[in-house]
Amino acid sequence: MVCALAAALCFGTATVLQAMAARAAGDGAGGEAALLLRAVRQWRYVAGLGLDGLGFVFQILALRSLPIYAVSAALASSLAVTAVVAARLLRVRLSGLEWGAVGVVCAGLAMLGLASGPEGDRAGSDALAYAMLATAVGVLLLGLAGGRLSGRWRALLLGLGAGFGFGVVEVSVRLIDTLWPPGLLTDPAAYALLVGGGGAFLLLTSALQRGSVTTATAGMVIGETIGPAAIGVVWLGDRTREGLAWLGVLGFTVAVAGALALARFGEAPKTPGTAETTETTETAEED
């Protein structure tokens, strides 16, 4: 669980650092590509990318020793980290309910930590590996279809697609049984990891650029938690400690619900204190 929480800390902090770099890059000409080029010249953005890479390493370590449901809930809690760090560095004001949601996430993770058993002992089948690869390709196709929609449905569809992609990564890490290059080249799970992760980043970026941040992030949290957790329990043998299944289910539900309550922090606002206004304006425009 320590590695899973470390991954959440890295991902959550990276979001805020990258948001600060994007704000400092300004609104100069050249569109999104030029904005990205200006942002990557700043140490905060580079530091954020470094934290993303470190977080991925912690995620892999966690998935090799913990049930998927515990890791996915912990990764969803990165939104709580983003909220707290944004309150400190970006001076974003959290309401009492949002601070309560941070506490709810922590309580859910504590319950999961007490209830989680060891990693499941079942080896994933070749059929499951190919199913993950097919899902990863489906994520890319979903991005093409979702890109033609507009309004909140677009953000929700792309956010869900991104969540499915990140979920493919979580399951694929468990299915890969060797790091020897010749073995990886013939392992469909390795390709599923690459395609699913790359597609997820593309879909989430597109969703956050043109849609509601809250809707897209909520869809992502749902997509990356429920499906992978079910696969871990049904096909990979993930279990809780004896007699604590109820606590595991409760902890998972509480942690994900708390993360959904903090969904607006999936992308830190460009201007402190304006996130709620932005969301209200987006909703009015869509109506």
C-alpha positions as MATLAB code, in Angstrom:
seq = 'MVCALAAALCFGTATVLQAMAARAAGDGAGGEAALLLRAVRQWRYVAGLGLDGLGFVFQILALRSLPIYAVSAALASSLAVTAVVAARLLRVRLSGLEWGAVGVVCAGLAMLGLASGPEGDRAGSDALAYAMLATAVGVLLLGLAGGRLSGRWRALLLGLGAGFGFGVVEVSVRLIDTLWPPGLLTDPAAYALLVGGGGAFLLLTSALQRGSVTTATAGMVIGETIGPAAIGVVWLGDRTREGLAWLGVLGFTVAVAGALALARFGEAPKTPGTAETTETTETAEED';
ca = [
       0.000    0.000    0.000;
       2.952    2.306    0.618;
       3.917    2.123   -3.080;
       0.309    2.764   -4.174;
       0.072    5.836   -1.950;
       3.480    7.019   -3.169;
       2.192    6.747   -6.757;
      -0.896    8.771   -5.851;
       1.300   11.408   -4.207;
       3.485   11.643   -7.328;
       0.568   11.844   -9.778;
      -1.370   14.348   -7.672;
       1.589   16.677   -7.174;
       2.578   16.420  -10.853;
      -0.852   17.707  -11.889;
      -0.399   20.908   -9.889;
       3.184   21.519  -11.032;
       2.194   21.115  -14.671;
      -0.774   23.437  -14.183;
       1.536   26.084  -12.701;
       3.893   25.732  -15.668;
       1.025   26.041  -18.146;
      -0.189   29.212  -16.398;
       3.301   30.722  -16.427;
       3.582   29.925  -20.153;
       0.889   32.524  -20.772;
      -1.629   32.865  -23.585;
       0.774   33.649  -26.403;
       0.083   32.893  -30.043;
       0.588   29.524  -31.640;
      -2.196   27.427  -30.188;
      -1.929   24.351  -27.970;
       1.302   23.056  -29.526;
       3.095   26.356  -28.894;
       1.729   26.459  -25.337;
       3.130   22.974  -24.707;
       6.536   23.961  -26.081;
       6.629   27.005  -23.793;
       5.545   24.920  -20.820;
       8.182   22.197  -21.240;
      10.900   24.828  -20.982;
       9.943   25.403  -17.358;
      11.330   23.369  -14.503;
       7.913   22.825  -12.934;
       6.608   21.045  -16.037;
       9.742   18.918  -16.318;
       9.513   18.117  -12.608;
       5.891   17.109  -13.122;
       6.861   14.731  -15.927;
       9.542   13.272  -13.681;
       7.000   12.704  -10.930;
       4.669   11.031  -13.445;
       7.464    8.626  -14.377;
       8.297    7.936  -10.736;
       4.621    7.433   -9.985;
       4.376    4.858  -12.757;
       7.268    2.912  -11.228;
       5.530    2.945   -7.831;
       2.301    1.866   -9.545;
       4.021   -1.152  -11.114;
       5.559   -2.131   -7.763;
       2.185   -1.809   -6.044;
       0.382   -3.882   -8.683;
       2.936   -6.677   -8.276;
       2.145   -7.057   -4.572;
      -1.399   -5.759   -3.955;
      -4.870   -6.565   -5.327;
      -5.874   -4.381   -8.252;
      -8.881   -2.992   -6.365;
      -6.605   -1.553   -3.661;
      -4.191    0.027   -6.136;
      -6.924    1.509   -8.347;
      -8.657    3.118   -5.373;
      -5.336    4.494   -4.145;
      -4.587    5.974   -7.582;
      -8.025    7.610   -7.658;
      -7.042    9.274   -4.374;
      -4.435   11.288   -6.300;
      -7.286   13.788   -6.749;
      -7.216   14.360   -3.001;
      -3.469   15.011   -3.223;
      -4.047   17.447   -6.099;
      -6.707   19.274   -4.108;
      -4.479   19.679   -1.046;
      -1.384   20.702   -3.043;
      -3.455   23.114   -5.158;
      -4.809   24.700   -1.990;
      -1.233   25.300   -0.865;
       0.618   26.249   -4.070;
      -2.163   27.688   -6.250;
      -4.082   29.193   -3.337;
      -7.261   27.451   -4.454;
      -9.841   27.668   -1.702;
     -11.335   24.335   -0.676;
     -14.818   24.376    0.800;
     -15.691   22.523    3.973;
     -17.335   19.791    1.908;
     -14.168   19.365   -0.168;
     -11.991   19.073    2.919;
     -14.519   16.532    4.133;
     -14.136   14.633    0.846;
     -10.350   14.529    1.390;
     -11.017   13.002    4.800;
     -13.439   10.502    3.267;
     -10.793    9.378    0.754;
      -8.286    8.866    3.563;
     -10.820    6.898    5.602;
     -11.638    4.681    2.610;
      -7.963    3.976    1.959;
      -7.420    3.153    5.634;
     -10.244    0.596    5.462;
      -8.779   -0.854    2.269;
      -5.366   -1.111    3.872;
      -6.814   -3.092    6.766;
      -8.903   -5.377    4.548;
      -6.580   -6.004    1.587;
      -5.128   -9.458    1.247;
      -2.104  -10.436   -0.833;
      -1.977  -10.198   -4.606;
      -4.087  -12.844   -6.349;
      -2.218  -16.056   -7.170;
      -3.914  -16.834  -10.484;
      -1.942  -16.366  -13.690;
      -3.854  -14.463  -16.337;
      -4.776  -16.426  -19.434;
      -3.717  -15.587  -22.972;
      -7.374  -14.854  -23.712;
      -7.413  -12.151  -21.015;
      -4.209  -10.616  -22.403;
      -5.698  -10.443  -25.890;
      -8.916   -9.040  -24.420;
      -6.871   -6.242  -22.841;
      -5.190   -5.542  -26.173;
      -8.591   -5.418  -27.899;
      -9.838   -3.061  -25.193;
      -6.815   -0.811  -25.701;
      -7.533   -0.612  -29.432;
     -11.171    0.066  -28.577;
     -10.041    3.009  -26.437;
      -8.447    4.589  -29.498;
     -11.576    3.992  -31.589;
     -13.676    5.469  -28.797;
     -11.539    8.582  -28.999;
     -12.339    8.954  -32.690;
     -16.075    8.587  -32.038;
     -16.093   10.806  -28.960;
     -14.208   13.552  -30.756;
     -17.235   14.110  -32.976;
     -19.538   14.806  -30.038;
     -19.914   18.106  -28.215;
     -20.815   19.310  -24.767;
     -20.857   17.234  -21.602;
     -21.388   13.931  -23.427;
     -18.071   14.394  -25.202;
     -16.191   14.984  -21.956;
     -17.889   12.039  -20.253;
     -17.215    9.631  -23.133;
     -13.575   10.631  -23.508;
     -13.074   10.582  -19.747;
     -14.516    7.062  -19.535;
     -12.317    6.004  -22.434;
      -9.258    7.380  -20.665;
     -10.270    5.502  -17.532;
     -10.612    2.263  -19.500;
      -7.149    2.866  -20.951;
      -5.583    3.379  -17.537;
      -7.469    0.302  -16.347;
      -5.905   -1.715  -19.168;
      -2.505   -0.605  -17.875;
      -3.338   -1.808  -14.350;
      -4.448   -5.252  -15.513;
      -1.658   -5.620  -18.084;
       1.021   -5.030  -15.456;
      -0.315   -8.071  -13.606;
      -0.414  -10.173  -16.780;
       3.195   -9.518  -17.837;
       5.249  -12.385  -16.392;
       8.697  -11.496  -17.728;
      10.784   -8.404  -18.367;
      13.114  -10.235  -20.757;
      12.927   -8.330  -24.098;
      12.305  -11.395  -26.324;
       9.423  -12.374  -24.069;
       7.943   -8.873  -24.053;
       7.995   -8.722  -27.854;
       5.634  -11.700  -28.043;
       3.443  -10.779  -25.065;
       0.091   -9.182  -26.034;
      -0.173   -7.718  -22.526;
       2.924   -5.582  -23.168;
       1.356   -4.124  -26.293;
      -1.916   -3.619  -24.422;
      -0.037   -1.631  -21.763;
       1.593    0.655  -24.335;
      -1.517    1.199  -26.477;
      -3.848    1.540  -23.483;
      -1.614    4.001  -21.638;
      -0.894    6.110  -24.717;
      -4.542    6.167  -25.764;
      -5.641    7.093  -22.253;
      -3.359   10.135  -22.130;
      -4.550   11.294  -25.541;
      -8.239   10.915  -24.667;
      -7.903   12.625  -21.297;
      -5.992   15.546  -22.811;
      -8.668   15.983  -25.471;
     -11.451   15.772  -22.890;
      -9.877   18.398  -20.634;
      -9.160   20.775  -23.522;
     -12.719   21.106  -24.779;
     -15.045   19.731  -22.127;
     -15.986   19.899  -18.479;
     -13.019   19.025  -16.272;
     -15.314   17.652  -13.573;
     -17.252   15.417  -15.966;
     -14.146   14.090  -17.726;
     -12.303   13.355  -14.493;
     -15.314   11.683  -12.903;
     -15.645    9.452  -15.968;
     -11.942    8.608  -15.776;
     -12.141    7.643  -12.080;
     -15.111    5.339  -12.753;
     -13.445    3.762  -15.781;
     -10.114    3.049  -14.109;
     -11.452    1.605  -10.844;
     -14.564   -0.566  -11.209;
     -13.611   -2.682  -14.249;
     -10.010   -3.491  -13.242;
     -11.104   -4.273   -9.673;
     -13.694   -6.735  -10.968;
     -11.147   -8.393  -13.278;
      -8.721   -8.758  -10.394;
     -11.313  -10.461   -8.199;
     -12.950  -12.689  -10.837;
      -9.993  -13.697  -13.049;
      -6.810  -13.066  -11.052;
      -7.852  -14.269   -7.615;
      -7.616  -11.003   -5.667;
      -9.120  -11.409   -2.208;
      -9.437   -9.588    1.091;
      -8.266  -10.848    4.450;
     -10.398  -13.576    5.961;
     -13.723  -12.194    7.140;
     -12.992   -8.616    5.992;
     -14.572   -8.660    2.541;
     -17.275   -6.255    3.740;
     -14.623   -3.791    4.930;
     -12.804   -4.006    1.613;
     -15.991   -3.309   -0.362;
     -16.876   -0.425    1.953;
     -13.385    1.055    1.790;
     -13.280    0.830   -2.003;
     -16.701    2.478   -2.327;
     -15.883    5.241    0.153;
     -12.491    6.040   -1.425;
     -13.886    6.223   -4.976;
     -16.892    8.284   -3.839;
     -14.572   10.756   -2.127;
     -12.423   10.991   -5.261;
     -15.497   11.686   -7.400;
     -16.434   14.510   -5.035;
     -13.028   16.052   -5.811;
     -13.260   15.518   -9.562;
     -12.905   19.218  -10.395;
      -9.289   18.950   -9.274;
      -8.528   16.521  -12.126;
      -7.029   19.612  -13.733;
      -6.042   22.471  -11.455;
      -7.794   25.728  -12.447;
      -5.827   28.292  -14.429;
      -6.749   31.066  -12.066;
      -7.065   30.561   -8.305;
     -10.601   30.435   -7.077;
     -12.217   30.351  -10.506;
     -12.856   26.641  -10.918;
     -16.448   26.804   -9.737;
     -17.190   29.776  -11.969;
     -15.689   27.982  -14.955;
     -17.796   24.904  -14.348;
     -20.947   27.001  -14.001;
     -20.217   28.839  -17.255;
     -19.567   25.580  -19.117;
     -22.841   24.134  -17.885;
     -24.758   27.251  -18.947;
     -23.191   27.183  -22.408;
     -24.057   23.498  -22.870;
     -27.670   24.117  -21.820;
];
